[in-house]
Short mmCIF file of C-alpha atoms in Angstrom, two decimals:
data_model
loop_
_atom_site.label_atom_id
_atom_site.label_comp_id
_atom_site.label_asym_id
_atom_site.label_seq_id
_atom_site.Cartn_x
_atom_site.Cartn_y
_atom_site.Cartn_z
CA MET A 1 -29.84 -13.83 -36.48
CA VAL A 2 -26.41 -12.82 -37.77
CA GLY A 3 -25.84 -16.48 -38.75
CA LEU A 4 -29.00 -16.29 -40.88
CA GLY A 5 -27.62 -13.34 -42.83
CA PHE A 6 -29.28 -10.57 -40.83
CA LYS A 7 -27.42 -7.40 -39.93
CA GLN A 8 -27.79 -6.02 -36.41
CA SER A 9 -28.58 -2.31 -36.38
CA GLN A 10 -26.01 -0.15 -34.59
CA GLY A 11 -28.71 2.40 -33.79
CA ASP A 12 -30.97 -0.14 -32.10
CA HIS A 13 -29.41 -3.44 -31.08
CA THR A 14 -32.83 -5.14 -30.90
CA LEU A 15 -33.36 -4.51 -34.64
CA PHE A 16 -32.16 -7.00 -37.28
CA VAL A 17 -32.43 -6.35 -41.03
CA LYS A 18 -31.89 -8.58 -44.08
CA HIS A 19 -31.93 -7.38 -47.68
CA SER A 20 -32.51 -10.07 -50.31
CA GLU A 21 -30.97 -10.11 -53.77
CA SER A 22 -34.40 -9.44 -55.28
CA GLY A 23 -34.50 -6.09 -53.44
CA GLY A 24 -36.88 -7.20 -50.69
CA VAL A 25 -36.33 -6.52 -47.00
CA THR A 26 -37.11 -8.49 -43.84
CA VAL A 27 -37.03 -6.78 -40.45
CA LEU A 28 -37.04 -8.42 -37.03
CA LEU A 29 -37.49 -6.55 -33.76
CA VAL A 30 -36.99 -8.46 -30.52
CA TYR A 31 -37.79 -7.70 -26.88
CA VAL A 32 -36.71 -10.59 -24.60
CA ASP A 33 -38.94 -13.38 -26.00
CA ASP A 34 -41.45 -11.24 -27.92
CA ILE A 35 -40.69 -10.74 -31.61
CA ILE A 36 -42.15 -8.65 -34.43
CA VAL A 37 -41.32 -9.70 -38.00
CA THR A 38 -42.18 -7.43 -40.92
CA GLY A 39 -41.02 -6.55 -44.41
CA ASP A 40 -41.97 -7.09 -48.05
CA ASP A 41 -40.20 -10.42 -48.66
CA GLU A 42 -42.76 -13.10 -47.74
CA GLU A 43 -40.53 -15.99 -48.79
CA GLU A 44 -37.74 -14.83 -46.49
CA GLN A 45 -40.23 -14.36 -43.63
CA GLN A 46 -41.40 -17.97 -44.01
CA MET A 47 -37.80 -19.24 -44.02
CA LEU A 48 -37.09 -17.14 -40.92
CA SER A 49 -40.07 -18.67 -39.10
CA GLN A 50 -38.83 -22.17 -39.98
CA HIS A 51 -35.29 -21.40 -38.73
CA LEU A 52 -36.61 -19.91 -35.48
CA ALA A 53 -38.91 -22.92 -34.94
CA LYS A 54 -35.85 -25.22 -35.14
CA GLU A 55 -34.01 -23.24 -32.46
CA PHE A 56 -36.86 -22.28 -30.12
CA GLU A 57 -40.40 -23.19 -29.25
CA ILE A 58 -42.33 -20.40 -30.98
CA LYS A 59 -45.95 -19.47 -31.44
CA SER A 60 -47.08 -17.34 -34.40
CA LEU A 61 -49.81 -14.87 -33.46
CA GLY A 62 -50.56 -13.72 -37.02
CA LYS A 63 -50.97 -10.05 -37.92
CA LEU A 64 -49.64 -7.66 -35.27
CA LYS A 65 -52.49 -6.58 -32.98
CA TYR A 66 -51.02 -6.47 -29.47
CA PHE A 67 -47.41 -6.14 -28.33
CA LEU A 68 -46.18 -5.49 -24.77
CA GLY A 69 -49.38 -3.68 -23.77
CA ILE A 70 -49.56 -1.68 -27.01
CA GLU A 71 -52.63 -2.22 -29.21
CA VAL A 72 -52.16 -2.01 -32.98
CA ALA A 73 -55.05 -1.47 -35.43
CA HIS A 74 -54.70 -1.55 -39.24
CA SER A 75 -56.90 0.33 -41.70
CA ARG A 76 -56.80 1.81 -45.19
CA LYS A 77 -55.66 5.11 -43.62
CA GLY A 78 -52.66 3.56 -41.92
CA ILE A 79 -51.67 2.05 -38.56
CA PHE A 80 -53.09 3.20 -35.22
CA ILE A 81 -51.41 2.44 -31.88
CA SER A 82 -52.85 2.97 -28.40
CA GLN A 83 -52.83 1.52 -24.87
CA GLN A 84 -56.53 1.51 -24.07
CA LYS A 85 -56.61 -1.78 -22.15
CA TYR A 86 -53.56 -0.68 -20.14
CA ILE A 87 -55.40 2.54 -19.20
CA THR A 88 -58.58 0.65 -18.24
CA ASP A 89 -56.52 -1.62 -15.95
CA LEU A 90 -54.78 1.42 -14.44
CA LEU A 91 -58.13 3.12 -13.71
CA GLN A 92 -59.33 0.00 -11.91
CA GLU A 93 -56.11 -0.35 -9.94
CA THR A 94 -56.24 3.27 -8.76
CA GLY A 95 -60.00 3.19 -8.05
CA LYS A 96 -60.67 5.95 -10.60
CA THR A 97 -63.09 4.16 -12.95
CA ALA A 98 -65.94 6.49 -11.94
CA CYS A 99 -63.91 9.69 -11.42
CA LYS A 100 -64.60 13.02 -13.11
CA PRO A 101 -62.20 13.37 -16.08
CA ALA A 102 -59.65 16.23 -16.19
CA CYS A 103 -59.37 18.22 -19.44
CA THR A 104 -55.54 18.35 -19.35
CA PRO A 105 -52.93 16.10 -17.68
CA ILE A 106 -51.48 18.95 -15.60
CA ASP A 107 -52.77 22.20 -14.15
CA PRO A 108 -50.81 24.98 -15.95
CA ASN A 109 -51.01 27.16 -12.82
CA VAL A 110 -49.35 24.64 -10.50
CA LYS A 111 -45.56 24.56 -10.10
CA LEU A 112 -44.36 21.39 -8.35
CA GLY A 113 -41.53 21.70 -5.84
CA ASN A 114 -40.21 19.52 -3.02
CA ALA A 115 -43.12 20.59 -0.74
CA GLU A 116 -41.14 19.86 2.45
CA GLU A 117 -44.06 20.88 4.70
CA ASP A 118 -46.61 18.66 2.93
CA ILE A 119 -47.81 15.23 4.11
CA ALA A 120 -45.63 12.31 2.97
CA VAL A 121 -47.33 9.53 0.98
CA ASN A 122 -46.52 5.83 0.56
CA LYS A 123 -43.30 5.78 -1.47
CA GLU A 124 -43.73 2.28 -3.01
CA MET A 125 -47.30 3.04 -4.09
CA TYR A 126 -46.25 6.36 -5.66
CA GLN A 127 -43.30 4.80 -7.50
CA ARG A 128 -45.48 1.98 -8.83
CA LEU A 129 -48.10 4.46 -10.11
CA VAL A 130 -45.52 6.73 -11.78
CA GLY A 131 -43.74 3.69 -13.27
CA LYS A 132 -46.99 2.66 -14.96
CA LEU A 133 -47.50 6.20 -16.25
CA ILE A 134 -43.94 6.23 -17.67
CA TYR A 135 -44.71 3.06 -19.65
CA LEU A 136 -47.90 4.67 -20.90
CA SER A 137 -45.86 7.55 -22.36
CA HIS A 138 -44.75 5.19 -25.18
CA THR A 139 -47.94 5.96 -27.10
CA ARG A 140 -49.08 9.11 -25.28
CA PRO A 141 -46.90 12.19 -25.92
CA ASP A 142 -49.80 14.24 -24.50
CA VAL A 143 -48.88 13.06 -20.97
CA ALA A 144 -45.07 13.05 -21.45
CA PHE A 145 -44.39 16.40 -19.74
CA ALA A 146 -46.70 15.72 -16.79
CA VAL A 147 -45.19 12.25 -16.28
CA SER A 148 -41.64 13.64 -16.53
CA LEU A 149 -42.55 16.15 -13.82
CA VAL A 150 -44.08 13.73 -11.30
CA SER A 151 -41.19 11.29 -11.83
CA GLN A 152 -38.79 13.89 -10.37
CA PHE A 153 -40.21 13.32 -6.87
CA MET A 154 -39.84 9.54 -6.55
CA HIS A 155 -37.59 9.65 -3.46
CA GLN A 156 -39.75 11.79 -1.16
CA PRO A 157 -43.25 11.98 -2.65
CA LYS A 158 -45.74 14.25 -0.91
CA GLU A 159 -49.51 14.61 -1.15
CA ILE A 160 -49.25 17.37 -3.79
CA HIS A 161 -47.14 15.06 -6.02
CA LEU A 162 -49.61 12.20 -5.64
CA GLN A 163 -52.51 14.49 -6.55
CA ALA A 164 -50.58 15.63 -9.67
CA ALA A 165 -50.03 11.97 -10.66
CA LEU A 166 -53.71 11.16 -10.06
CA ARG A 167 -54.71 14.13 -12.21
CA ILE A 168 -52.90 12.43 -15.11
CA VAL A 169 -55.02 9.33 -14.39
CA ARG A 170 -58.18 11.50 -14.38
CA TYR A 171 -57.15 12.97 -17.73
CA LEU A 172 -56.68 9.44 -19.11
CA LYS A 173 -60.18 8.56 -17.88
CA GLY A 174 -61.57 11.01 -20.45
CA THR A 175 -59.25 9.92 -23.30
CA PRO A 176 -58.62 6.14 -22.98
CA GLY A 177 -58.86 5.53 -26.75
CA ARG A 178 -56.46 8.30 -27.74
CA GLY A 179 -53.42 7.16 -29.67
CA ILE A 180 -51.18 7.86 -32.67
CA LEU A 181 -52.15 7.34 -36.30
CA PHE A 182 -49.32 6.61 -38.72
CA GLU A 183 -50.85 7.64 -42.04
CA ARG A 184 -49.83 5.97 -45.27
CA ASN A 185 -47.81 8.28 -47.53
CA GLY A 186 -44.69 8.03 -49.63
CA SER A 187 -42.68 10.73 -47.86
CA VAL A 188 -39.49 9.96 -45.90
CA GLU A 189 -38.80 13.56 -44.86
CA LEU A 190 -37.38 13.89 -41.34
CA GLU A 191 -38.13 16.93 -39.20
CA ALA A 192 -38.08 17.85 -35.53
CA TYR A 193 -39.51 20.54 -33.26
CA THR A 194 -37.47 21.57 -30.22
CA ASP A 195 -38.36 23.74 -27.26
CA ALA A 196 -37.12 24.60 -23.78
CA ASP A 197 -38.88 25.98 -20.73
CA TYR A 198 -36.15 28.26 -19.35
CA ALA A 199 -35.45 27.77 -15.60
CA GLY A 200 -38.84 26.06 -15.27
CA SER A 201 -37.99 23.93 -12.22
CA ILE A 202 -38.63 25.75 -8.93
CA VAL A 203 -36.44 23.15 -7.17
CA ASP A 204 -33.12 23.86 -8.93
CA ARG A 205 -34.00 26.28 -11.77
CA ARG A 206 -32.96 23.83 -14.45
CA SER A 207 -34.73 24.10 -17.79
CA THR A 208 -36.84 21.42 -19.45
CA THR A 209 -35.97 20.07 -22.92
CA GLY A 210 -38.77 18.97 -25.21
CA TYR A 211 -38.53 17.63 -28.73
CA CYS A 212 -40.67 15.61 -31.12
CA THR A 213 -39.65 14.13 -34.47
CA PHE A 214 -41.68 13.34 -37.56
CA LEU A 215 -41.05 10.93 -40.43
CA GLY A 216 -43.14 11.73 -43.51
CA GLY A 217 -45.42 13.89 -41.39
CA ASN A 218 -45.99 11.12 -38.81
CA LEU A 219 -44.88 11.54 -35.20
CA VAL A 220 -42.29 8.86 -34.37
CA THR A 221 -40.34 9.92 -31.26
CA TRP A 222 -40.62 12.53 -28.50
CA LYS A 223 -39.03 13.42 -25.19
CA SER A 224 -39.63 15.68 -22.21
CA LYS A 225 -36.74 15.82 -19.77
CA LYS A 226 -35.19 18.21 -17.28
CA GLN A 227 -31.75 19.38 -18.45
CA SER A 228 -28.74 18.07 -16.52
CA VAL A 229 -27.23 21.52 -15.88
CA VAL A 230 -28.53 25.02 -15.19
CA SER A 231 -28.75 27.23 -18.30
CA ARG A 232 -27.81 30.90 -17.89
CA SER A 233 -30.12 32.24 -20.60
CA SER A 234 -33.18 31.15 -22.54
CA ALA A 235 -31.04 30.97 -25.70
CA GLU A 236 -28.65 28.59 -23.95
CA ALA A 237 -31.54 26.39 -22.78
CA GLU A 238 -32.99 26.32 -26.31
CA PHE A 239 -29.56 25.54 -27.71
CA ARG A 240 -29.22 22.45 -25.53
CA SER A 241 -32.65 21.35 -26.78
CA MET A 242 -31.57 21.89 -30.40
CA ALA A 243 -28.51 19.66 -29.85
CA GLN A 244 -30.75 16.93 -28.40
CA GLY A 245 -33.16 17.25 -31.34
CA ILE A 246 -30.30 16.93 -33.84
CA CYS A 247 -28.99 13.80 -32.09
CA GLU A 248 -32.45 12.25 -32.37
CA LEU A 249 -32.71 13.13 -36.09
CA LEU A 250 -29.27 11.61 -36.75
CA TRP A 251 -30.29 8.45 -34.88
CA LEU A 252 -33.46 8.15 -36.99
CA LYS A 253 -31.46 8.77 -40.17
CA GLY A 254 -29.16 5.89 -39.18
CA ILE A 255 -32.12 3.54 -38.62
CA LEU A 256 -33.53 4.50 -42.04
CA GLU A 257 -30.15 3.84 -43.66
CA ASP A 258 -30.18 0.33 -42.13
CA LEU A 259 -33.45 -0.14 -44.04
CA ARG A 260 -31.83 1.42 -47.17
CA ILE A 261 -34.24 4.32 -47.09
CA LYS A 262 -32.41 7.49 -48.08
CA SER A 263 -33.39 11.11 -48.48
CA ASP A 264 -31.14 13.82 -49.91
CA GLU A 265 -33.22 16.63 -48.41
CA PRO A 266 -31.77 18.37 -45.32
CA MET A 267 -33.53 17.41 -42.10
CA LYS A 268 -35.54 20.32 -40.66
CA LEU A 269 -35.08 21.37 -37.05
CA TYR A 270 -37.78 23.88 -36.06
CA CYS A 271 -37.01 26.24 -33.19
CA ASP A 272 -38.93 29.25 -31.83
CA ASN A 273 -35.90 31.10 -30.42
CA LYS A 274 -34.25 33.44 -32.96
CA SER A 275 -31.19 33.99 -30.72
CA ALA A 276 -30.48 30.25 -30.60
CA ILE A 277 -30.82 29.96 -34.40
CA SER A 278 -28.52 32.97 -34.85
CA ILE A 279 -25.85 31.50 -32.54
CA ALA A 280 -26.06 28.20 -34.45
CA HIS A 281 -25.26 29.93 -37.75
CA ASN A 282 -22.73 32.44 -36.42
CA PRO A 283 -19.26 30.99 -35.68
CA VAL A 284 -18.13 34.10 -33.75
CA GLN A 285 -17.42 33.47 -30.05
CA HIS A 286 -20.13 34.92 -27.82
CA ASP A 287 -19.58 35.37 -24.09
CA ARG A 288 -22.96 33.82 -23.42
CA THR A 289 -22.12 30.67 -25.41
CA LYS A 290 -18.85 29.68 -23.72
CA HIS A 291 -20.72 27.14 -21.62
CA ILE A 292 -22.18 25.36 -24.64
CA GLU A 293 -19.11 25.28 -26.90
CA VAL A 294 -19.37 21.55 -27.67
CA ASP A 295 -23.07 21.80 -28.59
CA ARG A 296 -22.36 24.93 -30.66
CA HIS A 297 -19.65 23.29 -32.77
CA PHE A 298 -21.69 20.09 -33.11
CA ILE A 299 -24.71 22.00 -34.46
CA LYS A 300 -22.57 24.25 -36.71
CA GLU A 301 -20.89 21.19 -38.24
CA LYS A 302 -24.26 19.61 -39.12
CA LEU A 303 -25.53 22.90 -40.59
CA ASP A 304 -22.39 23.40 -42.70
CA SER A 305 -22.60 19.85 -44.09
CA GLY A 306 -26.17 20.48 -45.28
CA LEU A 307 -27.54 17.62 -43.14
CA ILE A 308 -29.69 19.99 -41.08
CA CYS A 309 -31.51 23.25 -41.67
CA THR A 310 -33.06 25.35 -38.88
CA PRO A 311 -36.25 27.14 -39.96
CA TYR A 312 -37.85 29.47 -37.41
CA VAL A 313 -41.30 28.57 -36.14
CA SER A 314 -43.49 30.84 -34.01
CA SER A 315 -44.13 29.81 -30.40
CA GLN A 316 -47.76 29.30 -31.43
CA GLY A 317 -46.69 26.81 -34.10
CA ASN A 318 -44.06 24.97 -32.04
CA LEU A 319 -45.45 21.47 -31.42
CA ALA A 320 -42.78 20.75 -28.77
CA ASP A 321 -44.43 23.37 -26.52
CA LEU A 322 -46.60 20.55 -25.16
CA LEU A 323 -43.46 18.75 -23.91
CA THR A 324 -41.99 21.58 -21.81
CA LYS A 325 -44.88 23.13 -19.87
CA GLY A 326 -48.48 22.79 -18.78
CA LEU A 327 -50.91 24.38 -21.27
CA ASN A 328 -54.51 25.54 -21.07
CA SER A 329 -57.03 23.16 -22.62
CA ASN A 330 -57.43 25.10 -25.91
CA ASN A 331 -53.71 25.24 -26.71
CA PHE A 332 -53.26 21.69 -25.43
CA GLU A 333 -55.94 20.18 -27.71
CA ARG A 334 -54.73 22.24 -30.69
CA ILE A 335 -51.21 20.78 -30.44
CA VAL A 336 -52.45 17.25 -29.65
CA SER A 337 -54.41 17.16 -32.93
CA LYS A 338 -51.40 18.52 -34.89
CA LEU A 339 -49.24 15.72 -33.45
CA GLY A 340 -51.46 13.23 -35.29
CA MET A 341 -53.16 11.94 -32.15
CA ILE A 342 -56.74 10.79 -32.59
CA ASP A 343 -59.34 9.25 -30.31
CA ILE A 344 -60.99 6.16 -31.77
CA HIS A 345 -64.01 6.74 -29.50
CA SER A 346 -64.47 10.39 -30.41
CA PRO A 347 -67.80 11.08 -32.19
CA ALA A 348 -65.88 13.09 -34.80
#
């Protein structure tokens, strides 16, 4: 690809970009032997296909409709991605095709621990099921927190963990056609929501980081992950999440720059913890921030340079809430719709 004049992205080594003299762009994304080619320079795309055909035996599948288990639908509104077939296959494999659907992927009243006294379940079967659910999280941020939780018990899964994983499957039974709509609009504004569930794990009292990022109002990346160290205050836990959110925004900015898409507006990082926002802006040493000095200076530097701004958002309006804890069905569905997730089979 480099020999053909393409530049390999430093942010994503599977992404290759070529800008033509006429101002057009051709983008190639590769995963092992599956390739997506896109862009607005049709002549360059044809030349690329000819070059690839000389080097490899290739088969053109036309307009992108299916890629690595992800279904892609195009409409006047935009592009819709989902994994409906993958979910149907999973329901058959787990024997849940006729089960009663669950309204949320996780019971908000259940806290999962090691459950030493509980009955052990088949480890290989559990790991295979959770592995499939992890892959499903690529288009389903609504199950990201639940999947992150059940994946923490891969080494000694018990009956309670298996039931939690199967509840995710039961939730999927009711929403197989749910996916993400990328709506057409001219905006390239980057923003992120970050949240932390302080000391949420009953196993080791570590907090959970959750963030989701938007490009032009469309959800593009998200994460739900237990933090690697114990936080000593909710502000500290939120601060670690803010640092993660900023790293993700900077990564996205780098990818956009590879495509020569630039925005002079500061990237917005929404947070619902006023203490964390205050620490970010205040350079004075606090006793409670000694443990997060590197994160603190990193965030302060990005704020001072004007790259990032940190508007406060209420807990009610924080879309990353879905990625750090189990929610009741009303709050859950409210956030899911705000994330831009739609169900192609919904009567609405």
